[in-house]
Short mmCIF file of C-alpha atoms in Angstrom, two decimals:
data_model
loop_
_atom_site.label_atom_id
_atom_site.label_comp_id
_atom_site.label_asym_id
_atom_site.label_seq_id
_atom_site.Cartn_x
_atom_site.Cartn_y
_atom_site.Cartn_z
CA MET A 1 -26.68 277.49 -31.66
CA THR A 2 -28.17 276.28 -28.38
CA LEU A 3 -30.24 273.32 -27.30
CA PRO A 4 -33.63 274.27 -25.83
CA PRO A 5 -34.47 272.97 -22.34
CA GLN A 6 -35.74 269.40 -22.42
CA PRO A 7 -38.63 268.08 -20.33
CA HIS A 8 -37.58 265.90 -17.41
CA THR A 9 -38.65 262.46 -18.57
CA GLN A 10 -35.55 260.45 -17.74
CA ARG A 11 -36.04 257.09 -16.08
CA PRO A 12 -33.73 256.09 -13.24
CA PRO A 13 -30.61 254.11 -14.18
CA VAL A 14 -30.50 250.32 -13.95
CA THR A 15 -27.73 249.04 -11.71
CA VAL A 16 -25.86 245.99 -13.01
CA GLY A 17 -23.08 244.16 -11.17
CA HIS A 18 -19.67 244.59 -12.76
CA ASP A 19 -19.04 240.83 -12.91
CA VAL A 20 -22.43 240.29 -14.56
CA LEU A 21 -21.80 243.01 -17.12
CA HIS A 22 -18.27 241.78 -17.80
CA SER A 23 -19.46 238.20 -18.37
CA ALA A 24 -22.23 239.40 -20.68
CA VAL A 25 -19.89 241.53 -22.78
CA THR A 26 -17.35 238.69 -22.94
CA ALA A 27 -20.05 236.39 -24.30
CA PHE A 28 -21.06 239.05 -26.82
CA PHE A 29 -17.56 239.36 -28.23
CA ALA A 30 -17.05 235.59 -28.20
CA SER A 31 -20.25 235.17 -30.22
CA TYR A 32 -18.48 236.95 -33.11
CA GLY A 33 -15.67 234.41 -33.10
CA ILE A 34 -13.15 236.24 -30.92
CA PRO A 35 -11.22 233.62 -28.89
CA GLN A 36 -12.41 233.46 -25.28
CA PRO A 37 -9.26 234.87 -23.59
CA ARG A 38 -9.20 237.82 -25.98
CA ALA A 39 -12.96 238.31 -25.65
CA ARG A 40 -12.40 238.58 -21.88
CA THR A 41 -9.66 241.14 -22.35
CA ALA A 42 -11.87 243.14 -24.73
CA ALA A 43 -14.71 243.05 -22.20
CA THR A 44 -12.38 244.16 -19.41
CA ALA A 45 -11.17 247.07 -21.55
CA LEU A 46 -14.70 248.13 -22.50
CA CYS A 47 -16.18 247.79 -19.01
CA HIS A 48 -13.22 249.75 -17.65
CA GLY A 49 -14.96 252.87 -18.94
CA ASP A 50 -18.14 252.12 -16.99
CA LEU A 51 -16.18 251.02 -13.92
CA THR A 52 -14.13 254.21 -13.69
CA GLY A 53 -16.89 256.65 -14.61
CA LEU A 54 -15.67 257.20 -18.18
CA ASP A 55 -19.09 256.11 -19.40
CA SER A 56 -18.63 257.59 -22.88
CA HIS A 57 -15.98 254.90 -23.50
CA GLY A 58 -17.84 251.98 -21.93
CA VAL A 59 -20.69 249.74 -23.04
CA PHE A 60 -22.34 252.84 -24.50
CA ASN A 61 -20.16 252.00 -27.54
CA LEU A 62 -21.01 248.31 -27.78
CA GLY A 63 -23.93 248.62 -30.19
CA ARG A 64 -22.96 251.99 -31.65
CA LEU A 65 -19.34 251.23 -32.49
CA TYR A 66 -18.02 247.72 -31.86
CA ARG A 67 -20.93 245.72 -33.19
CA PRO A 68 -20.85 247.53 -36.58
CA LEU A 69 -17.06 247.14 -36.70
CA LEU A 70 -17.34 243.37 -36.30
CA GLU A 71 -20.40 242.88 -38.51
CA SER A 72 -19.01 244.97 -41.37
CA GLY A 73 -15.64 243.20 -41.35
CA ARG A 74 -13.78 246.41 -40.57
CA ALA A 75 -12.58 244.54 -37.47
CA ASP A 76 -11.50 240.93 -38.00
CA PRO A 77 -12.43 238.70 -35.02
CA SER A 78 -9.85 236.07 -36.00
CA ALA A 79 -7.00 238.49 -36.77
CA GLU A 80 -3.54 237.64 -35.48
CA PRO A 81 -1.25 240.69 -35.26
CA ALA A 82 2.18 240.14 -36.79
CA ALA A 83 5.57 241.77 -36.29
CA VAL A 84 6.76 243.53 -39.42
CA THR A 85 10.06 244.64 -37.86
CA ASP A 86 11.61 243.38 -34.62
CA LEU A 87 14.73 245.12 -33.31
CA GLY A 88 14.45 243.80 -29.78
CA ALA A 89 13.55 246.94 -27.86
CA CYS A 90 11.47 248.20 -30.80
CA VAL A 91 8.77 246.36 -32.74
CA VAL A 92 6.57 247.43 -35.64
CA LEU A 93 3.31 245.50 -35.45
CA ASP A 94 0.62 245.08 -38.09
CA SER A 95 -2.59 244.62 -36.14
CA ARG A 96 -4.41 243.30 -39.23
CA ARG A 97 -7.72 244.88 -38.18
CA ALA A 98 -7.83 243.03 -34.86
CA LEU A 99 -10.34 244.38 -32.36
CA GLY A 100 -8.41 247.18 -30.70
CA LEU A 101 -9.83 246.56 -27.24
CA TRP A 102 -7.70 243.44 -26.84
CA ALA A 103 -5.01 244.13 -29.44
CA ALA A 104 -3.85 247.38 -27.78
CA ALA A 105 -3.68 245.55 -24.44
CA GLU A 106 -1.49 242.85 -25.98
CA ALA A 107 0.70 245.50 -27.62
CA MET A 108 1.27 247.09 -24.22
CA ASP A 109 2.03 243.70 -22.70
CA LEU A 110 4.61 243.13 -25.45
CA ALA A 111 6.14 246.53 -24.73
CA VAL A 112 6.34 245.63 -21.02
CA ASP A 113 8.04 242.33 -21.82
CA ARG A 114 10.65 244.08 -23.95
CA ALA A 115 11.16 246.77 -21.31
CA ARG A 116 12.05 244.08 -18.79
CA LEU A 117 14.89 243.09 -21.09
CA TYR A 118 16.04 246.42 -22.48
CA GLY A 119 14.77 249.12 -20.13
CA ILE A 120 12.30 250.35 -22.74
CA GLY A 121 9.90 248.60 -25.06
CA LEU A 122 8.39 250.41 -28.03
CA VAL A 123 5.63 248.82 -30.10
CA SER A 124 4.58 250.85 -33.13
CA VAL A 125 1.23 249.64 -34.46
CA ARG A 126 -0.54 250.04 -37.78
CA GLY A 127 -3.76 248.51 -39.08
CA ALA A 128 -5.46 248.93 -35.69
CA THR A 129 -9.11 249.53 -34.80
CA HIS A 130 -10.75 251.50 -31.99
CA PHE A 131 -9.11 250.58 -28.66
CA GLY A 132 -11.42 252.17 -26.08
CA CYS A 133 -9.94 253.92 -23.03
CA ALA A 134 -6.25 254.59 -23.67
CA GLY A 135 -5.75 254.71 -19.90
CA PHE A 136 -6.81 251.09 -19.54
CA HIS A 137 -3.85 250.03 -21.65
CA THR A 138 -1.23 252.31 -20.07
CA ALA A 139 -2.37 251.27 -16.58
CA ARG A 140 -1.30 247.72 -17.48
CA ALA A 141 2.29 249.00 -17.45
CA ALA A 142 1.78 250.94 -14.22
CA ASP A 143 0.39 247.81 -12.55
CA ARG A 144 3.74 246.14 -13.35
CA GLY A 145 5.79 248.96 -11.87
CA MET A 146 6.51 250.65 -15.19
CA ILE A 147 5.68 253.87 -16.99
CA GLY A 148 3.26 253.34 -19.87
CA VAL A 149 2.56 255.67 -22.80
CA LEU A 150 -0.01 255.26 -25.54
CA ALA A 151 -0.76 257.71 -28.33
CA GLY A 152 -3.29 256.79 -30.99
CA ASN A 153 -4.60 258.65 -33.98
CA CYS A 154 -8.03 258.13 -35.51
CA GLY A 155 -6.92 256.62 -38.80
CA GLY A 156 -8.44 258.49 -41.72
CA GLN A 157 -11.23 260.03 -39.65
CA ARG A 158 -11.36 263.83 -39.75
CA ILE A 159 -13.58 265.65 -37.30
CA ALA A 160 -11.50 268.58 -36.00
CA ARG A 161 -10.29 271.57 -37.96
CA PRO A 162 -6.88 273.23 -37.53
CA PRO A 163 -7.05 276.60 -35.77
CA ASP A 164 -8.40 279.08 -38.31
CA GLY A 165 -8.89 276.22 -40.82
CA ALA A 166 -12.07 275.64 -42.84
CA LEU A 167 -11.67 271.85 -43.37
CA ALA A 168 -11.68 268.99 -40.85
CA MET A 169 -8.21 267.41 -40.82
CA LEU A 170 -7.65 265.40 -37.63
CA GLY A 171 -9.37 263.16 -35.12
CA THR A 172 -9.43 263.55 -31.35
CA ASN A 173 -5.98 261.84 -31.18
CA PRO A 174 -5.94 260.56 -27.58
CA LEU A 175 -2.83 260.42 -25.42
CA SER A 176 -2.30 258.54 -22.17
CA VAL A 177 0.57 258.25 -19.68
CA ALA A 178 0.42 256.05 -16.58
CA ALA A 179 2.87 255.39 -13.77
CA PRO A 180 2.92 253.84 -10.30
CA ALA A 181 1.81 256.30 -7.62
CA LEU A 182 0.01 255.51 -4.36
CA ASP A 183 -1.14 251.95 -3.68
CA GLY A 184 -4.28 251.12 -5.65
CA HIS A 185 -4.30 254.60 -7.18
CA PRO A 186 -1.88 254.80 -10.13
CA PHE A 187 -1.28 258.04 -11.96
CA VAL A 188 -3.28 257.73 -15.19
CA LEU A 189 -3.56 260.66 -17.57
CA ASP A 190 -6.04 259.77 -20.31
CA MET A 191 -7.00 262.66 -22.56
CA SER A 192 -8.08 263.62 -26.03
CA THR A 193 -6.17 266.50 -27.57
CA THR A 194 -9.51 268.13 -28.33
CA VAL A 195 -11.40 269.65 -25.39
CA VAL A 196 -13.42 266.44 -25.01
CA PRO A 197 -13.69 263.17 -26.94
CA THR A 198 -16.62 262.53 -29.25
CA GLY A 199 -18.20 260.13 -26.75
CA ARG A 200 -18.84 262.99 -24.32
CA ILE A 201 -20.75 264.82 -27.04
CA ARG A 202 -22.79 261.77 -27.98
CA THR A 203 -23.72 260.84 -24.41
CA ALA A 204 -25.00 264.39 -23.93
CA ALA A 205 -26.98 264.07 -27.16
CA GLY A 206 -28.48 260.82 -25.88
CA ARG A 207 -29.54 262.52 -22.66
CA GLY A 208 -30.91 265.53 -24.53
CA THR A 209 -28.79 267.93 -22.49
CA PRO A 210 -26.69 270.83 -23.81
CA VAL A 211 -22.91 270.72 -23.63
CA PRO A 212 -20.92 273.49 -21.95
CA GLU A 213 -19.99 276.45 -24.08
CA GLY A 214 -16.46 275.94 -25.30
CA TRP A 215 -16.73 272.29 -26.33
CA LEU A 216 -18.15 272.88 -29.82
CA VAL A 217 -18.20 275.63 -32.42
CA ASP A 218 -20.31 275.90 -35.54
CA ALA A 219 -18.96 276.27 -39.07
CA ALA A 220 -18.44 280.01 -38.55
CA GLY A 221 -16.58 279.48 -35.27
CA ALA A 222 -19.43 280.61 -33.01
CA PRO A 223 -20.12 278.68 -29.78
CA CYS A 224 -22.54 275.76 -30.08
CA THR A 225 -24.14 273.93 -27.14
CA ASP A 226 -26.40 271.54 -29.07
CA PRO A 227 -24.57 268.16 -29.01
CA ARG A 228 -26.78 266.81 -31.81
CA ALA A 229 -25.21 269.34 -34.18
CA PHE A 230 -21.96 267.36 -34.07
CA ASP A 231 -23.34 264.24 -35.76
CA ARG A 232 -25.29 266.42 -38.16
CA GLY A 233 -21.94 267.79 -39.33
CA GLU A 234 -22.83 271.28 -38.18
CA ALA A 235 -20.42 271.59 -35.24
CA TYR A 236 -16.77 270.88 -34.55
CA LEU A 237 -14.76 269.94 -31.50
CA ARG A 238 -12.41 272.59 -30.19
CA TRP A 239 -8.77 271.90 -29.37
CA LEU A 240 -7.45 272.01 -25.84
CA GLY A 241 -6.83 275.66 -25.15
CA GLY A 242 -9.94 276.86 -26.96
CA ALA A 243 -9.22 279.72 -29.34
CA PRO A 244 -5.81 280.49 -30.87
CA GLU A 245 -5.34 283.41 -28.50
CA THR A 246 -6.00 281.21 -25.43
CA GLY A 247 -3.79 278.28 -26.37
CA ALA A 248 -5.51 276.25 -29.11
CA TYR A 249 -2.16 275.66 -30.79
CA LYS A 250 -1.09 273.66 -27.74
CA GLY A 251 -3.94 271.18 -28.15
CA PHE A 252 -3.57 271.20 -31.93
CA GLY A 253 0.18 270.72 -31.58
CA LEU A 254 -0.34 267.76 -29.24
CA GLY A 255 -2.77 266.29 -31.77
CA LEU A 256 -0.07 266.54 -34.42
CA VAL A 257 2.49 264.96 -32.05
CA VAL A 258 0.13 262.01 -31.73
CA GLU A 259 -0.28 261.88 -35.51
CA VAL A 260 3.50 261.81 -36.05
CA LEU A 261 4.27 259.22 -33.38
CA SER A 262 1.32 256.91 -33.92
CA ALA A 263 0.68 257.08 -37.67
CA LEU A 264 3.70 258.40 -39.56
CA LEU A 265 6.06 256.10 -37.66
CA PRO A 266 4.42 252.72 -38.46
CA GLY A 267 2.82 253.80 -41.74
CA ALA A 268 -0.82 253.89 -40.64
CA ALA A 269 -3.51 256.13 -42.17
CA VAL A 270 -3.21 259.83 -41.39
CA GLY A 271 -5.91 262.46 -41.10
CA PRO A 272 -4.14 265.26 -43.04
CA ALA A 273 -3.84 263.20 -46.24
CA PRO A 274 -4.34 264.86 -49.67
CA GLU A 275 -7.93 263.59 -49.81
CA ALA A 276 -8.69 265.70 -46.73
CA LEU A 277 -8.51 268.75 -48.99
CA GLN A 278 -11.50 267.41 -50.94
CA GLY A 279 -13.76 267.74 -47.91
CA ASP A 280 -16.70 270.11 -47.87
CA GLY A 281 -15.93 271.40 -44.39
CA ARG A 282 -17.95 268.73 -42.61
CA PRO A 283 -16.48 265.75 -40.72
CA HIS A 284 -15.54 262.93 -43.09
CA GLY A 285 -13.36 259.85 -43.50
CA SER A 286 -13.36 256.69 -41.36
CA ASP A 287 -11.36 255.46 -38.40
CA ASP A 288 -9.78 252.55 -40.28
CA ASP A 289 -6.05 251.74 -40.17
CA ILE A 290 -5.51 253.45 -36.83
CA GLY A 291 -1.92 253.87 -35.69
CA CYS A 292 -0.67 253.51 -32.10
CA PHE A 293 2.54 254.45 -30.32
CA VAL A 294 2.89 252.08 -27.35
CA LEU A 295 5.79 252.55 -24.95
CA ALA A 296 6.78 250.94 -21.66
CA VAL A 297 9.71 252.14 -19.54
CA ALA A 298 11.19 249.98 -16.76
CA PRO A 299 12.49 252.37 -14.08
CA GLU A 300 14.48 249.71 -12.24
CA LYS A 301 16.56 249.21 -15.38
CA LEU A 302 17.29 252.92 -15.79
CA ARG A 303 17.86 253.80 -12.12
CA PRO A 304 18.82 250.48 -10.50
CA ASP A 305 20.24 252.19 -7.41
CA GLY A 306 17.17 254.35 -6.86
CA ASP A 307 13.81 253.56 -5.30
CA PHE A 308 11.49 254.65 -8.10
CA ALA A 309 8.38 253.26 -6.40
CA GLY A 310 9.22 255.03 -3.15
CA ALA A 311 10.02 258.27 -4.93
CA ALA A 312 6.73 258.04 -6.83
CA ARG A 313 4.81 257.51 -3.59
CA ALA A 314 6.52 260.55 -2.11
CA LEU A 315 5.80 262.70 -5.17
CA PHE A 316 2.12 261.86 -5.42
CA GLY A 317 1.66 261.75 -1.64
CA THR A 318 3.02 265.29 -1.43
CA LEU A 319 0.51 266.41 -4.04
CA LEU A 320 -2.36 264.95 -2.02
CA ALA A 321 -1.09 266.78 1.06
CA CYS A 322 -1.37 270.16 -0.69
CA PRO A 323 -3.89 272.32 1.22
CA PRO A 324 -7.04 272.77 -0.89
CA LEU A 325 -8.68 276.05 -1.68
CA HIS A 326 -12.04 274.48 -0.77
CA GLU A 327 -12.34 271.79 1.91
CA ASP A 328 -14.84 269.80 -0.13
CA ARG A 329 -12.51 269.71 -3.15
CA PRO A 330 -9.21 268.11 -2.09
CA VAL A 331 -6.21 268.08 -4.39
CA ARG A 332 -6.01 264.86 -6.38
CA TYR A 333 -4.01 263.69 -9.41
CA PRO A 334 -5.27 262.17 -12.69
CA GLY A 335 -6.36 258.59 -12.08
CA TRP A 336 -7.23 259.04 -8.39
CA TRP A 337 -10.94 259.68 -8.79
CA GLU A 338 -11.22 256.95 -11.43
CA ALA A 339 -9.67 254.44 -9.00
CA GLU A 340 -12.09 255.53 -6.28
CA GLN A 341 -15.03 255.22 -8.67
CA ALA A 342 -13.91 251.74 -9.69
CA LEU A 343 -13.77 250.61 -6.06
CA ARG A 344 -17.26 251.98 -5.44
CA ARG A 345 -18.81 250.52 -8.59
CA ARG A 346 -17.24 247.10 -8.01
CA ARG A 347 -18.95 247.14 -4.64
CA GLU A 348 -22.27 248.76 -5.52
CA GLY A 349 -22.71 247.93 -9.22
CA ILE A 350 -22.62 250.00 -12.39
CA PRO A 351 -25.54 252.38 -13.04
CA LEU A 352 -26.51 252.12 -16.70
CA PRO A 353 -28.82 254.79 -18.14
CA ALA A 354 -32.21 253.19 -18.75
CA PRO A 355 -32.10 253.70 -22.56
CA LEU A 356 -28.65 252.09 -22.69
CA HIS A 357 -29.89 249.15 -20.62
CA ASP A 358 -32.82 248.81 -23.03
CA GLU A 359 -30.38 248.78 -25.94
CA LEU A 360 -28.24 246.05 -24.34
CA VAL A 361 -31.38 244.00 -23.70
CA ALA A 362 -32.41 244.43 -27.34
CA LEU A 363 -28.94 243.30 -28.45
CA GLY A 364 -29.32 240.16 -26.34
CA VAL A 365 -26.43 241.14 -24.09
CA LEU A 366 -28.49 241.54 -20.90
CA ALA A 367 -31.72 239.98 -19.77
CA PRO A 368 -34.71 242.32 -19.29
CA VAL A 369 -34.76 241.96 -15.50
CA GLY A 370 -31.76 241.93 -13.21
CA GLY A 371 -29.09 242.25 -15.87
CA ALA A 372 -28.40 238.52 -16.03
CA VAL A 373 -26.04 237.07 -18.60
CA ARG A 374 -27.85 236.12 -21.79
#
């Protein structure tokens, strides 16, 4: 199943200053009753996607995902997460349907606070909602000299099938690890356990461009390059590794690791629940009651006589010094290019696709000309 070539009718992107976009998104979230400091954190988390080039997790999702969450009541703007269990270094937190963009950030901050005391801080979260870029939250730990880990399932949403399975059982189940590296360029691994997250498929569908072969398969397992087939329920994301014979069980296994750590541990919704067996083969379920595994590790507590920051600089500096195969493609580590993109877009502005800019104008987030705050 392939997507036929599309005529070139795209308009040029509209460049909006990061501060302008951030203020506009903050005001949008505040208009739903989210307290101003948390609205700012939510806006920072959402705009992080646009700032770092992860556009599929940026303001592209404002009208498509977060507005319906707030208007339907699936996310509670006035929610106050509460500790169910507090063992000092370990906390079980009920997020109570708080907007995940700020709630996941606060969960990581709590983990960091506990790590300062105990060496590690584990916050196990249930009742969460979509939290945006996992790397935004783990980088909060790296910025404080710690190692941050976040694994999150997709609640009861089922969009990916087990290898050789006929029913959708799991979500994309993202995983992120961040750590200090070189100044201004932390190591940030932020990945779905499927080949790509759903946002990459949907941004391609919005552009009318095919996706690379290997991202999607149809119901029979044949390659599919039409991104619109995904939301029609006619195509499925592949796991990291591709087919079983090329390593799909590694991606699938990582997805299950995320499910165990993030959902089974705190008692959040799981994808492979008995009702999953009632599916018709198409994606089904909803991403309510998401679970998160949030961990911070304080290296100075665990190796007080060692220079963790210096050792990290040496490790990642050595990687950057590796001779490249191609001069125009230097060796870099996860998080480096995102940090470079963020520096550039803070300076030059964020290019929003024209249809997305139109959508934000229609939502009242941006003004028609110049991207001014509403």
